[in-house]
XYZ file of C-alpha atoms in Angstrom:
278
model
C 0.000 0.000 0.000
C 1.455 3.437 -0.933
C 2.491 5.475 2.107
C 0.272 8.449 1.224
C -2.757 6.160 0.942
C -1.947 4.609 4.326
C -1.691 8.009 6.023
C -4.962 9.281 4.566
C -6.845 6.125 5.562
C -5.479 6.528 9.102
C -6.687 10.144 9.097
C -10.106 8.909 8.001
C -10.077 6.349 10.814
C -9.396 9.110 13.344
C -12.334 11.121 11.983
C -14.532 8.011 12.144
C -13.688 7.512 15.818
C -14.441 11.180 16.507
C -17.956 11.176 15.092
C -18.731 7.861 16.771
C -17.689 9.416 20.081
C -20.201 12.205 19.434
C -23.000 9.692 18.873
C -21.957 7.692 21.929
C -22.127 10.768 24.160
C -25.562 11.801 22.879
C -28.890 11.321 24.631
C -30.772 9.655 21.773
C -28.681 7.209 19.754
C -31.096 6.887 16.823
C -31.663 10.605 16.320
C -28.021 11.452 17.017
C -26.954 9.005 14.296
C -29.541 10.554 11.971
C -28.142 14.000 12.812
C -24.656 12.885 11.799
C -26.081 11.587 8.515
C -27.896 14.903 8.046
C -24.680 16.825 8.722
C -22.853 14.703 6.166
C -25.604 15.376 3.643
C -25.440 19.133 4.301
C -21.665 19.169 3.794
C -22.055 17.097 0.646
C -24.704 19.454 -0.723
C -22.428 22.464 -0.176
C -19.548 20.962 -2.179
C -21.595 19.391 -4.996
C -21.323 22.430 -7.335
C -17.526 22.059 -7.309
C -17.316 18.452 -8.493
C -18.424 16.712 -11.702
C -21.381 14.369 -11.811
C -20.532 10.697 -11.283
C -20.560 8.539 -14.383
C -23.989 7.041 -15.170
C -22.732 3.584 -14.178
C -22.365 4.770 -10.574
C -25.994 5.746 -9.887
C -27.293 2.223 -9.158
C -24.483 1.845 -6.614
C -25.444 5.160 -4.969
C -29.087 4.081 -4.618
C -28.227 0.672 -3.190
C -25.721 2.278 -0.830
C -28.409 4.624 0.544
C -30.572 1.667 1.551
C -27.608 -0.117 3.130
C -26.566 3.016 5.052
C -30.120 3.329 6.394
C -29.955 -0.276 7.610
C -26.508 0.362 9.098
C -27.617 3.302 11.238
C -30.746 1.490 12.395
C -28.737 -1.566 13.448
C -26.131 0.590 15.202
C -28.826 2.200 17.352
C -30.539 -1.134 18.057
C -27.272 -2.849 18.988
C -26.253 -0.025 21.344
C -29.627 -0.274 23.072
C -29.252 -4.048 23.464
C -25.675 -4.256 24.730
C -22.500 -2.604 25.864
C -20.654 -0.558 23.250
C -17.483 -2.360 24.326
C -18.991 -5.556 22.923
C -21.058 -4.240 20.015
C -18.641 -1.839 18.315
C -15.650 -4.211 18.190
C -17.814 -7.022 16.831
C -19.254 -4.833 14.077
C -15.970 -3.288 13.058
C -13.843 -6.402 13.580
C -15.954 -8.969 11.736
C -16.738 -6.746 8.719
C -13.172 -6.583 7.311
C -12.846 -10.330 7.797
C -15.935 -10.852 5.648
C -14.561 -8.461 3.016
C -11.148 -10.119 2.995
C -12.557 -13.626 2.720
C -14.981 -12.797 -0.098
C -13.229 -10.045 -2.103
C -11.786 -12.605 -4.499
C -15.274 -13.870 -5.328
C -17.008 -10.460 -5.387
C -14.360 -8.174 -6.898
C -11.767 -10.583 -8.235
C -9.163 -9.133 -5.865
C -6.823 -11.646 -4.262
C -4.705 -10.430 -1.363
C -1.103 -11.442 -0.882
C -0.286 -13.656 2.080
C 1.245 -10.704 3.945
C -1.768 -8.465 3.291
C -4.137 -11.194 4.483
C -2.030 -11.565 7.622
C -2.342 -7.827 8.246
C -6.133 -7.977 7.857
C -6.337 -10.886 10.298
C -4.091 -9.150 12.855
C -6.146 -5.907 12.768
C -9.414 -7.833 13.089
C -7.990 -9.852 15.979
C -7.031 -6.632 17.727
C -10.485 -5.147 17.254
C -12.225 -8.310 18.451
C -9.981 -8.389 21.534
C -11.867 -5.335 22.797
C -15.019 -7.449 23.081
C -13.321 -9.371 25.904
C -13.631 -6.377 28.245
C -17.377 -5.987 27.740
C -19.417 -5.838 30.917
C -22.881 -5.955 29.420
C -24.522 -7.510 26.416
C -26.000 -10.840 25.484
C -27.033 -12.953 22.571
C -29.405 -10.328 21.134
C -26.698 -7.651 21.083
C -24.223 -10.067 19.506
C -26.680 -11.040 16.764
C -27.409 -7.384 15.978
C -23.691 -6.595 15.840
C -22.970 -9.527 13.537
C -25.899 -8.583 11.301
C -24.482 -5.085 11.012
C -21.043 -6.491 10.205
C -22.643 -8.127 7.166
C -24.244 -4.797 6.219
C -20.891 -2.985 6.617
C -19.126 -5.559 4.452
C -21.867 -5.282 1.817
C -21.798 -1.505 1.539
C -17.995 -1.629 1.493
C -18.171 -3.741 -1.659
C -20.952 -1.614 -3.175
C -19.198 1.686 -2.534
C -15.757 0.389 -3.428
C -17.044 -0.714 -6.818
C -19.219 2.396 -7.204
C -16.326 4.765 -6.511
C -14.223 3.032 -9.143
C -16.823 3.322 -11.912
C -17.915 6.839 -10.894
C -14.857 8.518 -12.391
C -14.472 10.656 -9.250
C -14.471 9.164 -5.742
C -15.168 12.533 -4.091
C -18.202 13.165 -6.272
C -19.488 9.665 -5.537
C -19.091 10.257 -1.784
C -20.927 13.586 -1.847
C -23.893 12.251 -3.824
C -24.004 9.091 -1.731
C -24.364 11.205 1.443
C -27.604 12.879 0.325
C -30.099 10.010 0.509
C -29.468 8.289 3.895
C -30.605 11.272 6.041
C -33.814 11.517 3.995
C -34.599 7.878 4.750
C -33.547 8.126 8.407
C -35.607 11.217 9.177
C -38.631 9.982 7.238
C -38.507 6.847 9.384
C -38.037 8.848 12.607
C -40.922 11.206 11.832
C -43.210 8.305 10.909
C -42.486 6.645 14.267
C -42.231 9.651 16.616
C -43.943 12.560 14.926
C -42.548 15.822 13.611
C -42.397 17.849 16.855
C -39.929 15.703 18.887
C -37.686 15.133 15.872
C -37.587 18.833 15.011
C -36.898 19.680 18.659
C -33.888 17.352 18.641
C -32.594 18.886 15.405
C -32.821 22.421 16.851
C -30.903 21.441 19.987
C -28.205 19.352 18.288
C -27.668 20.836 14.824
C -24.094 21.940 15.590
C -23.095 18.470 16.829
C -24.705 16.919 13.777
C -22.917 19.262 11.380
C -19.529 18.677 13.034
C -20.026 14.915 13.212
C -21.358 14.807 9.671
C -18.322 16.663 8.322
C -16.076 14.118 10.017
C -18.196 11.246 8.754
C -18.212 12.257 5.103
C -14.505 13.168 5.159
C -13.662 9.824 6.754
C -15.625 7.781 4.242
C -14.518 9.882 1.307
C -10.883 9.213 2.161
C -11.617 5.480 2.410
C -13.395 5.385 -0.960
C -10.574 7.331 -2.606
C -8.108 4.842 -1.125
C -10.164 1.982 -2.572
C -9.393 3.364 -6.035
C -5.676 3.084 -5.244
C -5.458 -0.124 -3.176
C -7.405 -3.392 -2.672
C -10.803 -2.873 -1.023
C -10.157 -5.531 1.640
C -6.881 -3.896 2.695
C -8.453 -0.448 3.015
C -11.449 -1.877 4.885
C -9.167 -3.518 7.447
C -6.935 -0.466 7.849
C -10.000 1.708 8.407
C -10.796 -0.310 11.527
C -7.839 1.364 13.242
C -10.631 3.773 14.223
C -10.858 1.525 17.275
C -7.319 2.563 18.216
C -8.200 6.246 17.936
C -11.387 5.620 19.909
C -9.221 4.151 22.663
C -7.092 7.304 22.764
C -10.196 9.523 22.816
C -11.797 7.504 25.620
C -8.683 7.631 27.811
C -7.322 11.150 27.216
C -10.476 13.151 26.374
C -13.428 11.319 27.933
C -11.250 10.256 30.903
C -12.598 6.715 30.849
C -10.800 3.933 32.694
C -9.231 1.466 30.259
C -8.702 -2.180 31.093
C -5.620 -4.129 30.078
C -7.567 -5.541 27.128
C -7.833 -2.090 25.520
C -4.080 -1.649 25.581
C -3.485 -5.184 24.299
C -5.939 -4.552 21.460
C -4.256 -1.240 20.626
C -0.862 -2.915 20.366
C -2.244 -5.717 18.180
C -3.971 -3.229 15.839
C -0.761 -1.193 15.533
C 1.119 -4.373 14.584
C -1.521 -5.115 11.948
C -1.052 -1.653 10.424
C 2.698 -2.283 10.211
C 2.095 -5.646 8.493
C -0.212 -3.982 5.941
C 2.421 -1.353 5.208
C 4.958 -4.109 4.537
C 2.532 -6.042 2.281
């Protein structure tokens, strides 16, 4: 993997951890996630006039991705309600790159080298190690997390392929960000009514805009990287977001970290080094 691609994917991982920390600290996980999606859509809308339209071949990928992103945010909220984030988040983010790595040859015709596969496995092992420190969560939470791992792997393939045929990964990312908030807020309004949803938007618009900017920048960097490196490698490297989340939890949120968090951080760092050597 080229060094510039590696650095930009790591930057995207840091942004991913940041917006997830915003959602985690919010009072309403479902609406906070929808706010991040809305912020991403607003940022995307602002920059659309400055980029070309994606190639026509990319539009089916954008539409399918919107549905998958809607499912992703719904499952994130449901999993966080069912179990401890220390169990749910590592399972979602650790299993997804494994699925991508094991099936990318069949889906995209990309076959990783032995060293690259080793790097993917090491990063996933580090992420999954964090599940060992979970204090809460049961079978229902685990099933939701695993279901979302499948969704993450699926939209990784869809968007990786879509970005490649779009002719411009940035343009693809901006257009892709427009539809998920429409679906998420339509669903929220249908279930809760307009007044409570609008009240939440008025109180949290700044958090949503900040988180959304980080979200779209993070994913845009990943999709650009997928045009320069194998999708499975980028997907695994992106899960170093867990490492940045560890740093945020310890140094900013002042959370107490168990030995498992530090072990996982060291394992993930080793996996990044292996990917760089691949």
